[in-house]
Short mmCIF file of C-alpha atoms in Angstrom, two decimals:
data_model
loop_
_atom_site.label_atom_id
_atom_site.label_comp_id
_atom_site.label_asym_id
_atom_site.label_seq_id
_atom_site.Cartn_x
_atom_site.Cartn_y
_atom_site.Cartn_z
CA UNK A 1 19.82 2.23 14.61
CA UNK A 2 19.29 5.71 13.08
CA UNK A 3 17.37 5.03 10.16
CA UNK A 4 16.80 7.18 7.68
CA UNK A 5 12.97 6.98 5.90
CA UNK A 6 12.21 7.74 2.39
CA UNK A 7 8.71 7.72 0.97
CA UNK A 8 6.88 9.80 -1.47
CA UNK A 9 3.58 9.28 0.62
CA UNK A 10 3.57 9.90 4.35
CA UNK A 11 1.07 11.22 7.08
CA UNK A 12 -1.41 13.10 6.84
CA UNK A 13 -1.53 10.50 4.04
CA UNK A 14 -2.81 7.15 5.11
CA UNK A 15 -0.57 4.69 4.61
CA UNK A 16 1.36 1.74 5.87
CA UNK A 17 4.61 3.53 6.26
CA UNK A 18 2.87 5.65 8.64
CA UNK A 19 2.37 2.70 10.97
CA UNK A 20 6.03 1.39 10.86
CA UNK A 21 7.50 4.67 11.05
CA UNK A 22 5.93 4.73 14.70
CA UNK A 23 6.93 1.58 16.20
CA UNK A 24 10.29 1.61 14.85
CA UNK A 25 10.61 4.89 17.26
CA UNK A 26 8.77 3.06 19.54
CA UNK A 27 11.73 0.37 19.57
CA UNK A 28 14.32 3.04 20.32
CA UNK A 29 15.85 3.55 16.54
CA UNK A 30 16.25 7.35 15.96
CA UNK A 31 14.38 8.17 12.48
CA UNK A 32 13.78 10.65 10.42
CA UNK A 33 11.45 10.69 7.29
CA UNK A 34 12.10 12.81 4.16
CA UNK A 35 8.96 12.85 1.96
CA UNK A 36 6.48 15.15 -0.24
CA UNK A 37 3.72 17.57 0.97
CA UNK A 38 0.86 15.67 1.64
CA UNK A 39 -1.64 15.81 -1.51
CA UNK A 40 -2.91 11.86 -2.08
CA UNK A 41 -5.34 11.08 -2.95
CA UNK A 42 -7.55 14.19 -4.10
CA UNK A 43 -4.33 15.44 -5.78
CA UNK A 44 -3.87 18.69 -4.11
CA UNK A 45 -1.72 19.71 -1.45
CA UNK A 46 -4.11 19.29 1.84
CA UNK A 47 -5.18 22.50 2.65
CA UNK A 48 -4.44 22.27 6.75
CA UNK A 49 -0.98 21.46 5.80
CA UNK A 50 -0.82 24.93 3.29
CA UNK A 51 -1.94 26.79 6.77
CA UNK A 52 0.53 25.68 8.82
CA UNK A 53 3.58 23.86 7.27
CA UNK A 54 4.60 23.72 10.71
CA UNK A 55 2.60 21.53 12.36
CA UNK A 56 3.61 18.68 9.85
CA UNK A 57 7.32 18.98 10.54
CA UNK A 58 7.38 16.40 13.06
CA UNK A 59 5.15 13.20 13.65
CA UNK A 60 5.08 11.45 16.95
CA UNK A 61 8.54 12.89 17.76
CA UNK A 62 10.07 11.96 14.55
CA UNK A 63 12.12 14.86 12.10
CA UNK A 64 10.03 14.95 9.15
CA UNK A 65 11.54 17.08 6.08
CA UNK A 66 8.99 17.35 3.31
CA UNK A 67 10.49 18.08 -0.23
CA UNK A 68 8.09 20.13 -2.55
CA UNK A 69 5.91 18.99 -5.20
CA UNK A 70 3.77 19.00 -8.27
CA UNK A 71 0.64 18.14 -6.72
CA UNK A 72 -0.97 14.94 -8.43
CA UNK A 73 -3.89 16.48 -10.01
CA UNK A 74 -5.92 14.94 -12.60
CA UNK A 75 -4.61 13.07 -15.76
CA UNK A 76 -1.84 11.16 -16.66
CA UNK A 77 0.86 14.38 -16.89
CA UNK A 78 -0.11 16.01 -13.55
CA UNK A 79 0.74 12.42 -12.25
CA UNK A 80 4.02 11.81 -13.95
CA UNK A 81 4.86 15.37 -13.39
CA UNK A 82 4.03 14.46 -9.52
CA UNK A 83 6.27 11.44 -9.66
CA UNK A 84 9.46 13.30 -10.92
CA UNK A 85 9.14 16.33 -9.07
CA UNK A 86 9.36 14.92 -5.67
CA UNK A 87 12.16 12.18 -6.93
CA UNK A 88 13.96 15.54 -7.97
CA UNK A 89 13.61 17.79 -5.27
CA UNK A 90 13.92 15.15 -2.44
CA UNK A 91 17.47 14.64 -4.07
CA UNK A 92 18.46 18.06 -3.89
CA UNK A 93 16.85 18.69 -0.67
CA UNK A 94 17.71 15.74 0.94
CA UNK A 95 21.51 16.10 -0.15
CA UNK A 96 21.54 19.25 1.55
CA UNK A 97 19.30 19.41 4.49
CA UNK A 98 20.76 15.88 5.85
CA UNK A 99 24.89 16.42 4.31
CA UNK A 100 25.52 16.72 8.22
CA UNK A 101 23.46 13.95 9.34
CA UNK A 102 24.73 10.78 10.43
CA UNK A 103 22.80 7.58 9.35
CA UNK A 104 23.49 3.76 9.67
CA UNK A 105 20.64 2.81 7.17
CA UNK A 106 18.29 3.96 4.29
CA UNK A 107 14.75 2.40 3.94
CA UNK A 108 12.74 3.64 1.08
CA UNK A 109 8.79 2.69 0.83
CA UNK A 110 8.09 2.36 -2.81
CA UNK A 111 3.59 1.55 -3.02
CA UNK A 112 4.36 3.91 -6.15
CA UNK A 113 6.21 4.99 -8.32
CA UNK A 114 9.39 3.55 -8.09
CA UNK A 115 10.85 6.83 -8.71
CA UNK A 116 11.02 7.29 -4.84
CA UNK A 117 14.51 5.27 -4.44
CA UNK A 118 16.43 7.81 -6.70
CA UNK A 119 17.00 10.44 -3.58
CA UNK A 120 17.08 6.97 -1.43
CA UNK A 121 20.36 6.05 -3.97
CA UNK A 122 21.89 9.60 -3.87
CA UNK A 123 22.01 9.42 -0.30
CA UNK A 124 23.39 6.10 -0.15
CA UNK A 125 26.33 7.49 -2.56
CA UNK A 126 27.02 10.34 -0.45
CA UNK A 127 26.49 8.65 3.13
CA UNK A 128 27.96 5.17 2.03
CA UNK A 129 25.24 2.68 4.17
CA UNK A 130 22.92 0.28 2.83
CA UNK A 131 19.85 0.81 1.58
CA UNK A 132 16.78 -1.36 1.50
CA UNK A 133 13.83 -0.82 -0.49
CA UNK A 134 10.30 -2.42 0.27
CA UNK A 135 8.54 -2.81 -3.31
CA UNK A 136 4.71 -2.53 -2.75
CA UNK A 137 3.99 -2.06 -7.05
CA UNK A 138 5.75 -3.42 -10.07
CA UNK A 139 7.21 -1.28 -12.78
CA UNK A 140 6.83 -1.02 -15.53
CA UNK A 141 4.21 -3.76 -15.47
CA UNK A 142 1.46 -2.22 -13.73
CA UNK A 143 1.71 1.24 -15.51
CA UNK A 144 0.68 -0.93 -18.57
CA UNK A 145 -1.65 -2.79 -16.56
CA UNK A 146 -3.52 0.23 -15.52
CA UNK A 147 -2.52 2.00 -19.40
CA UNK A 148 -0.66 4.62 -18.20
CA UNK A 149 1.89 4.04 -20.80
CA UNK A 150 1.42 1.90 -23.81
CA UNK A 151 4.22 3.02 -25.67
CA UNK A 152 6.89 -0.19 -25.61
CA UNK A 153 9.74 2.10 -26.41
CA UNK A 154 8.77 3.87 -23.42
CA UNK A 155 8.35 1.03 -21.06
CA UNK A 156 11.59 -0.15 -22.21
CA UNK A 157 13.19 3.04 -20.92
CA UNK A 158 11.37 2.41 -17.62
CA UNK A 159 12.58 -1.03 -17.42
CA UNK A 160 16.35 0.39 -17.49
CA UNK A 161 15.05 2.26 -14.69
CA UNK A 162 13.69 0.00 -12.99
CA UNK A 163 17.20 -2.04 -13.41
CA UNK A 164 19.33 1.21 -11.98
CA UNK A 165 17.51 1.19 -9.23
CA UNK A 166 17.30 -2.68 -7.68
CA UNK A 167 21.19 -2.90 -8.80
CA UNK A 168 22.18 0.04 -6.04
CA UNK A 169 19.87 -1.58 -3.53
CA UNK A 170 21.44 -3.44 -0.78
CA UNK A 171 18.29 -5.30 0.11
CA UNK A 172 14.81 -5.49 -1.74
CA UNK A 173 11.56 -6.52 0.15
CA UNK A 174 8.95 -7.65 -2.11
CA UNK A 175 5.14 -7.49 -0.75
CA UNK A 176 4.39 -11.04 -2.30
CA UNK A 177 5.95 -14.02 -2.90
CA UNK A 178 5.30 -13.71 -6.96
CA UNK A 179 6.90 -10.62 -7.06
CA UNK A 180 10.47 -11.96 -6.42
CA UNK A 181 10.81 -13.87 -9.87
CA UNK A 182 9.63 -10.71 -11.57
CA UNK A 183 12.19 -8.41 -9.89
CA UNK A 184 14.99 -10.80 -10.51
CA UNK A 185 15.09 -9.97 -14.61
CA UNK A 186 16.37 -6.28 -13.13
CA UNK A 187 18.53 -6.92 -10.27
CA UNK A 188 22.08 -9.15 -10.19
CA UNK A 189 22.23 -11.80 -10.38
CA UNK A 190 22.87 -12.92 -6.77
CA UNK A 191 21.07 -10.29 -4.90
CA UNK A 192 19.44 -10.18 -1.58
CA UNK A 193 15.13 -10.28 -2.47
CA UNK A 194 13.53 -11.50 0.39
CA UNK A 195 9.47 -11.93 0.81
CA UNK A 196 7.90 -9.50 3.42
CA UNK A 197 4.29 -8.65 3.56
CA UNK A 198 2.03 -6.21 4.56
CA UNK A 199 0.20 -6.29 7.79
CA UNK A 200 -3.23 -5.38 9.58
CA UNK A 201 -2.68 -2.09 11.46
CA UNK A 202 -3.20 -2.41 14.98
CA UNK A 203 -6.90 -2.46 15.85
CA UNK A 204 -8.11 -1.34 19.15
CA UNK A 205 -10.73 -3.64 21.05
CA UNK A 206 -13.84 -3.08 18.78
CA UNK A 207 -16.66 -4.77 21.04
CA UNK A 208 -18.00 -1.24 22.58
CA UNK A 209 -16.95 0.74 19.61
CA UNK A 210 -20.19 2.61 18.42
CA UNK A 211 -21.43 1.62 14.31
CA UNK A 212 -20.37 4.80 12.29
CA UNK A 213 -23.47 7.17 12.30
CA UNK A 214 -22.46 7.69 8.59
CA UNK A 215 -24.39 4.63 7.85
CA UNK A 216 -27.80 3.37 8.76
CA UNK A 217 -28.65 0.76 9.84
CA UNK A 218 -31.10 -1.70 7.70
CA UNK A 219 -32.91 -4.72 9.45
CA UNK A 220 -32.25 -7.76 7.39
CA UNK A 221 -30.16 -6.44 4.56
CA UNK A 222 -26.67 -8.04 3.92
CA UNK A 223 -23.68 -4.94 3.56
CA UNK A 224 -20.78 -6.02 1.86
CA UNK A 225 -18.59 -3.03 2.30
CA UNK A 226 -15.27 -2.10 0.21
CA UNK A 227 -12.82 0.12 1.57
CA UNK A 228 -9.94 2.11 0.23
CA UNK A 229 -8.41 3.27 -3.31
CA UNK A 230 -11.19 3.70 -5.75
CA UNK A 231 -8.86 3.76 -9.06
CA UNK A 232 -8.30 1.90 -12.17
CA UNK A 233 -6.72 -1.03 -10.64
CA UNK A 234 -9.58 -1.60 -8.13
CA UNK A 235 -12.05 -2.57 -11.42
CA UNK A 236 -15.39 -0.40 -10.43
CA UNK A 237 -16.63 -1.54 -13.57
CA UNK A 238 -17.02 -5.29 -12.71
CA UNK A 239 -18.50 -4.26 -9.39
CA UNK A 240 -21.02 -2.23 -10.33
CA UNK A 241 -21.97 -4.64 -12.82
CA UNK A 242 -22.48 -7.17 -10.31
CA UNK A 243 -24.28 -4.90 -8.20
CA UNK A 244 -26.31 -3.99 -11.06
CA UNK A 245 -27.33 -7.90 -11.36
CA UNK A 246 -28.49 -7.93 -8.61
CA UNK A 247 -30.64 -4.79 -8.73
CA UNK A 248 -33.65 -6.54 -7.28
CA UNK A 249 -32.54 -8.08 -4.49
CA UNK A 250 -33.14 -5.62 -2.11
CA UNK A 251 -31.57 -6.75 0.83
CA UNK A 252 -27.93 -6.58 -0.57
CA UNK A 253 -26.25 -3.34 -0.15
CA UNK A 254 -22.81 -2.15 -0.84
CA UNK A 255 -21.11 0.52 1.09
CA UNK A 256 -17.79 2.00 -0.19
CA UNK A 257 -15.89 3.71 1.53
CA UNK A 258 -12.61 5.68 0.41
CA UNK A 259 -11.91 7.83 -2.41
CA UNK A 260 -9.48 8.14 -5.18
CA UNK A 261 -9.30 9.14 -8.97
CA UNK A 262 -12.41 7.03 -10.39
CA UNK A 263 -14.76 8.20 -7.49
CA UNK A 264 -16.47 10.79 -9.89
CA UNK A 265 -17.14 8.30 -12.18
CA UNK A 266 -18.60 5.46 -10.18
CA UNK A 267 -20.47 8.12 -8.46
CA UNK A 268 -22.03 9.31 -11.73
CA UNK A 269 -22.05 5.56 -12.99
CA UNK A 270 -24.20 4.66 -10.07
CA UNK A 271 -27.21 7.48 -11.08
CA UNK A 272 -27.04 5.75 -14.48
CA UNK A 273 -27.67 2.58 -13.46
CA UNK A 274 -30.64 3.46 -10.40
CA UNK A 275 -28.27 2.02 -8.02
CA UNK A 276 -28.52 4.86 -5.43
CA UNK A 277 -30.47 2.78 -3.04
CA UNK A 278 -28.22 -0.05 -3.24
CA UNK A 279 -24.62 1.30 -4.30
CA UNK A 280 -23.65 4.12 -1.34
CA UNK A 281 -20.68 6.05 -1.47
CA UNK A 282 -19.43 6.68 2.22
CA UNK A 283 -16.13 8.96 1.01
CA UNK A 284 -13.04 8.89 2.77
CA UNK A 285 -12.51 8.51 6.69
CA UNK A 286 -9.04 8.14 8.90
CA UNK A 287 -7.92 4.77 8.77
CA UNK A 288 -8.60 4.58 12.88
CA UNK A 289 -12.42 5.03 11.93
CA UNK A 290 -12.33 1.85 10.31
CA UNK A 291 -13.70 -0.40 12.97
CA UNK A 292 -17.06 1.62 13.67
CA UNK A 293 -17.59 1.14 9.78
CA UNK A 294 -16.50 -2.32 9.67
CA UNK A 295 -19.39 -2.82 12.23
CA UNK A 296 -21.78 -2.78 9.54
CA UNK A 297 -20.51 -4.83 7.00
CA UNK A 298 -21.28 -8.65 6.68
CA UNK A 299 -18.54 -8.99 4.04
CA UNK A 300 -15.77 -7.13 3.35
CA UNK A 301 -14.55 -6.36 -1.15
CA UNK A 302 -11.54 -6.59 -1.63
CA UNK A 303 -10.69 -6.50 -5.96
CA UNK A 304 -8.19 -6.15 -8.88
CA UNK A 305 -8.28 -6.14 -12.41
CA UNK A 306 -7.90 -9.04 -14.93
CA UNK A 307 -4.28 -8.32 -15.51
CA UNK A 308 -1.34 -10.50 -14.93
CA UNK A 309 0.57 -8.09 -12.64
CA UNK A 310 -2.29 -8.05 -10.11
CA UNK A 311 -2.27 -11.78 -10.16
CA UNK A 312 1.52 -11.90 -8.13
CA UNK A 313 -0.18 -8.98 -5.70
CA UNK A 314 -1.49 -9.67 -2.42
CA UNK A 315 -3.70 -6.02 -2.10
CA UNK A 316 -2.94 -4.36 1.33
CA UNK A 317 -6.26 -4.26 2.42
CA UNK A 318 -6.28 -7.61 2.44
CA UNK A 319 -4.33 -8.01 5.38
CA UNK A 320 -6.67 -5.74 7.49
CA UNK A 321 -9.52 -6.94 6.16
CA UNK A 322 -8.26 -10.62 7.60
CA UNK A 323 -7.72 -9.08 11.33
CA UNK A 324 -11.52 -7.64 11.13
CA UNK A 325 -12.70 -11.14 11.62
CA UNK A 326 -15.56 -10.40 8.83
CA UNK A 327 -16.10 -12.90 5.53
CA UNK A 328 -14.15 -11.86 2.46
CA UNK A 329 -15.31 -11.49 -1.37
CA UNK A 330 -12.27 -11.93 -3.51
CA UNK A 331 -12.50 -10.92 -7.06
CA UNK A 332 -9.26 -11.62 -7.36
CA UNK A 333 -6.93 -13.89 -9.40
CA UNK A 334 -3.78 -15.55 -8.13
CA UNK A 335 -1.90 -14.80 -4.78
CA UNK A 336 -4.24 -12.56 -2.97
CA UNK A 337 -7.02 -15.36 -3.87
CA UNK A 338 -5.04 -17.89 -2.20
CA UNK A 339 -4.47 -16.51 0.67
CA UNK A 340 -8.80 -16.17 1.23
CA UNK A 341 -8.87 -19.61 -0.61
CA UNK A 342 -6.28 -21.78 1.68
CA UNK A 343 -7.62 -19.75 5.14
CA UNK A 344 -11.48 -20.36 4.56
CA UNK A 345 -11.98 -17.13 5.10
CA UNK A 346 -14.49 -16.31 2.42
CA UNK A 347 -15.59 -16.86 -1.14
CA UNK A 348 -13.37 -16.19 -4.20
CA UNK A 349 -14.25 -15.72 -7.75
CA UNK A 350 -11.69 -15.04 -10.99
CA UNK A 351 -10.89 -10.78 -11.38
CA UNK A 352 -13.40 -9.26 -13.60
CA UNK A 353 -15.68 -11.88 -13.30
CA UNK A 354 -19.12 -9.97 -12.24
CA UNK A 355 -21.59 -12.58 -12.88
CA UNK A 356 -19.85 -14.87 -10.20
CA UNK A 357 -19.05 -11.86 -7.99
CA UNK A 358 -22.81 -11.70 -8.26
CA UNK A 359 -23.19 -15.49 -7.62
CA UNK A 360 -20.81 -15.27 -4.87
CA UNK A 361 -22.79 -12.43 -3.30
CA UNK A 362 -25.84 -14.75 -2.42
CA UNK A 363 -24.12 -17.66 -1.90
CA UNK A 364 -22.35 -15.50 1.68
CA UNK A 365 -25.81 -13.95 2.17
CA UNK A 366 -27.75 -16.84 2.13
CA UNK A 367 -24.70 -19.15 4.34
CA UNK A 368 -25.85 -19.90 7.82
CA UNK A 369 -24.43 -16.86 9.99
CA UNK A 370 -22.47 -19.89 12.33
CA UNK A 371 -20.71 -20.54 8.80
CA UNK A 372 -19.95 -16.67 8.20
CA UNK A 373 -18.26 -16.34 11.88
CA UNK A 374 -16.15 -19.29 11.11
CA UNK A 375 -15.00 -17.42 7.63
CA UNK A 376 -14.11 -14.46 10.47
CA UNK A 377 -11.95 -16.63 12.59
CA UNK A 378 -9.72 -18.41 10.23
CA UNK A 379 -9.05 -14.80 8.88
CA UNK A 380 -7.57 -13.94 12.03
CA UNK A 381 -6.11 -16.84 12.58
CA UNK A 382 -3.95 -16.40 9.48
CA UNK A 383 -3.81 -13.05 10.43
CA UNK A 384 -1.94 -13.41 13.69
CA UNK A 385 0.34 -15.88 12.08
CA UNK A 386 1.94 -15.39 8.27
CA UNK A 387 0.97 -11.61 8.77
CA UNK A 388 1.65 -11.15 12.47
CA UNK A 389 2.91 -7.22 12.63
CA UNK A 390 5.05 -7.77 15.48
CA UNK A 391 6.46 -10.88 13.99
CA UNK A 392 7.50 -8.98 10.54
CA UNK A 393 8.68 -5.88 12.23
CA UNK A 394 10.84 -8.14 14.33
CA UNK A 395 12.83 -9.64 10.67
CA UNK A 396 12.79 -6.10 9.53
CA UNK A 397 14.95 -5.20 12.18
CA UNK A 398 17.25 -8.26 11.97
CA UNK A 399 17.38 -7.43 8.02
CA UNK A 400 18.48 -4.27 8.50
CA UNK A 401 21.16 -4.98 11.00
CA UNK A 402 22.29 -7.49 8.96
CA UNK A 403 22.90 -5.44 6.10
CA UNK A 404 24.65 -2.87 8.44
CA UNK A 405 27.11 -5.77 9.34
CA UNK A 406 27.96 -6.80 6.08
CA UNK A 407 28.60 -3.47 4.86
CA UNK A 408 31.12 -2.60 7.59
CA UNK A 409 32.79 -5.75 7.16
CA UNK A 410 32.85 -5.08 3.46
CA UNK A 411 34.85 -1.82 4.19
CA UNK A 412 37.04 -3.44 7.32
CA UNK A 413 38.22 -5.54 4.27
CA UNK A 414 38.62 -3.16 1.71
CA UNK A 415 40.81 -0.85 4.29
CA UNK A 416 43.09 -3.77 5.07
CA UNK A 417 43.23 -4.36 1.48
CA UNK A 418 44.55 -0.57 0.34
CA UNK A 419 47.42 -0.80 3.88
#
């Protein structure tokens, strides 16, 4: 198939896009990507890319055309005025640079904002083949969730925007199962949602891979280590008030690692409350560093705010933290707490719930470390199976094609209609 990519977010940027991208080339399709300049999540444009523009034109063989962009800054303007710049200028770029380009299929990567399947649809209009859009984040739900916007007439107006774009789409994949009854409101009434999940990125063979010197190493203390976004959704406040409960018990120590728009203030939160020596902030590392840093951890955080929204999503990490092998802490409510809850594959408590975070804390530190691998196994057993990369790459690519047939049938018929 030639495919043609669209995603706001794409490497240097660490996400899962990056990943799929790759092994669709792998399997022979010719892609191309069109996406922003790289500038997530500090929110400004990377400075390597600035040097040499370059070098980022092409990833792993693939065409990558990057559309300019208001970088995201700081504060709730900078990020709308991200979100709309690249939406417009990957429009009018994309319209141009690819008007001689042949394509049999779009696929747009939408983790936020949604705004990232308007140059998807334009190209669809002018190319005439189907597009399919993966929806990683609900709108307008979780710009309320997160209070973004608070204005109803406002995230009315988003709604209608929201319904635009799932009525041009010719196939939506929805990251969790909940998700499909809330996209349905905004989409016909007969159209094509189907469930498809993240996955755990490959990980290479981690028994002689080296702890990350970053950290050192404690005799006898238990690490429960979170890694990723540090934002509004990820609720910092609950989980420093957890760790703050349990101050005194010096052998429980929390390692984040990642970065992201609240990691000033939990860093400054953290001196407030004394918890230097038990709260460390690691900062940001490439997503292929993970395993050395997993080596240290005897749990692995994964969180989400007490909002309904977060309840239907099943956070990303999840999946990877699942392949690691290593206990999970859930402070999470609905679908991504079943998933730990029906695998036995760690300890759960409600979102924003601190005091049993807390609880749930000792209870994993003070389980028999026989009981703690077992956690580890089941995660990868559910791993290899409901989120099996392979497995879901292998239905993308039978999606796709299947939405390339209909759509050539659809204009066989329409032809033999207008003779």
């Amino acid at each position: 198939m030639r495919l043609l990519v669209v995603t706001q977010y794409f490497w240097p940027e660490n996400f899962r896009i990056n990943d799929l991208v790759s092994e669709l080339a792998k399997r022979g399709h010719q892609v191309t990507v069109l996406t922003g300049q790289p500038n997530y999540p500090d929110g400004k444009i990377f400075p390597e890319f600035l040097a040499n523009k370059e070098a980022f034109a092409s990833y792993e063989g693939i065409e990558v055309i990057r559309a300019p962009l208001i970088s995201r800054g700081k504060g709730g303007l900078r990020l709308v005025l991200n979100y709309f710049s690249f939406a417009l200028n990957a429009t009018i770029l994309g319209l141009w640079r690819l008007r001689h380009k042949e394509f049999d299929a779009i696929f747009a990567f939408e983790p936020s904002p949604i705004t990232v399947a308007l140059p998807a649809i334009a190209l669809r209009t002018q190319k005439r083949i189907p597009f399919t859009f993966w929806v990683q984040d609900l709108w307008p739900e979780t710009l309320e969730a997160i209070g973004i916007i608070r204005s109803k007439k406002t995230l009315n107006i988003i709604g209608k925007l929201v319904s635009f774009i799932y009525k041009r789409c010719d196939l939506i994949l929805a990251q969790s199962k909940s998700f499909i009854e809330k996209i349905k409101p905004y989409s016909h009434r007969n159209q094509n949602i189907e469930y498809f999940p993240n996955w755990a990125e490959q990980i290479n063979e981690t028994q002689n891979i080296a702890p990350a010197s970053e950290i050192i190493s404690k005799a006898d203390t238990f690490n429960i280590m979170f890694a990723g976004n540090i934002g509004d959704a990820q609720d910092f406040p609950a989980i420093l008030a957890a760790a703050n409960i349990l101050k005194n018990q010096k052998h429980i120590r929390w390692l984040i690692v990642g970065d992201g728009r609240l990691a000033h203030w939990v860093t400054d939160e953290i001196k407030c409350l004394g918890l230097q020596d038990q709260v460390l902030m690691l900062g940001r590392h490439p997503s292929e560093r993970m395993p050395s840093f997993f080596k240290h951890a005897d749990a692995l955080l994964v969180t989400l705010k007490d909002e309904p929204i977060f309840s239907m999503t099943i956070p990303s990490k999840l999946q990877a933290y699942l392949a690691a092998g290593i206990p999970i802490l859930a402070m999470l409510n609905g679908e991504g707490a079943a998933v730990v809850k029906q695998a036995d594959a760690g300890l759960t408590c409600p979102a924003g719930n601190y005091q049993e975070l807390a609880a749930a804390v000792l209870q994993l530190s003070e389980m028999s470390p026989e009981k703690r691998e077992q956690m580890g196994i089941n995660g990868i057993m559910l791993s290899n199976t409901e989120f099996n990369r392979d497995k879901l790459i292998n239905q993308l690519e039978h999606w796709l094609s299947t939405v390339m047939y209909n759509q050539t049938n659809t204009k066989r018929l329409m032809l033999k209609e207008a003779e």
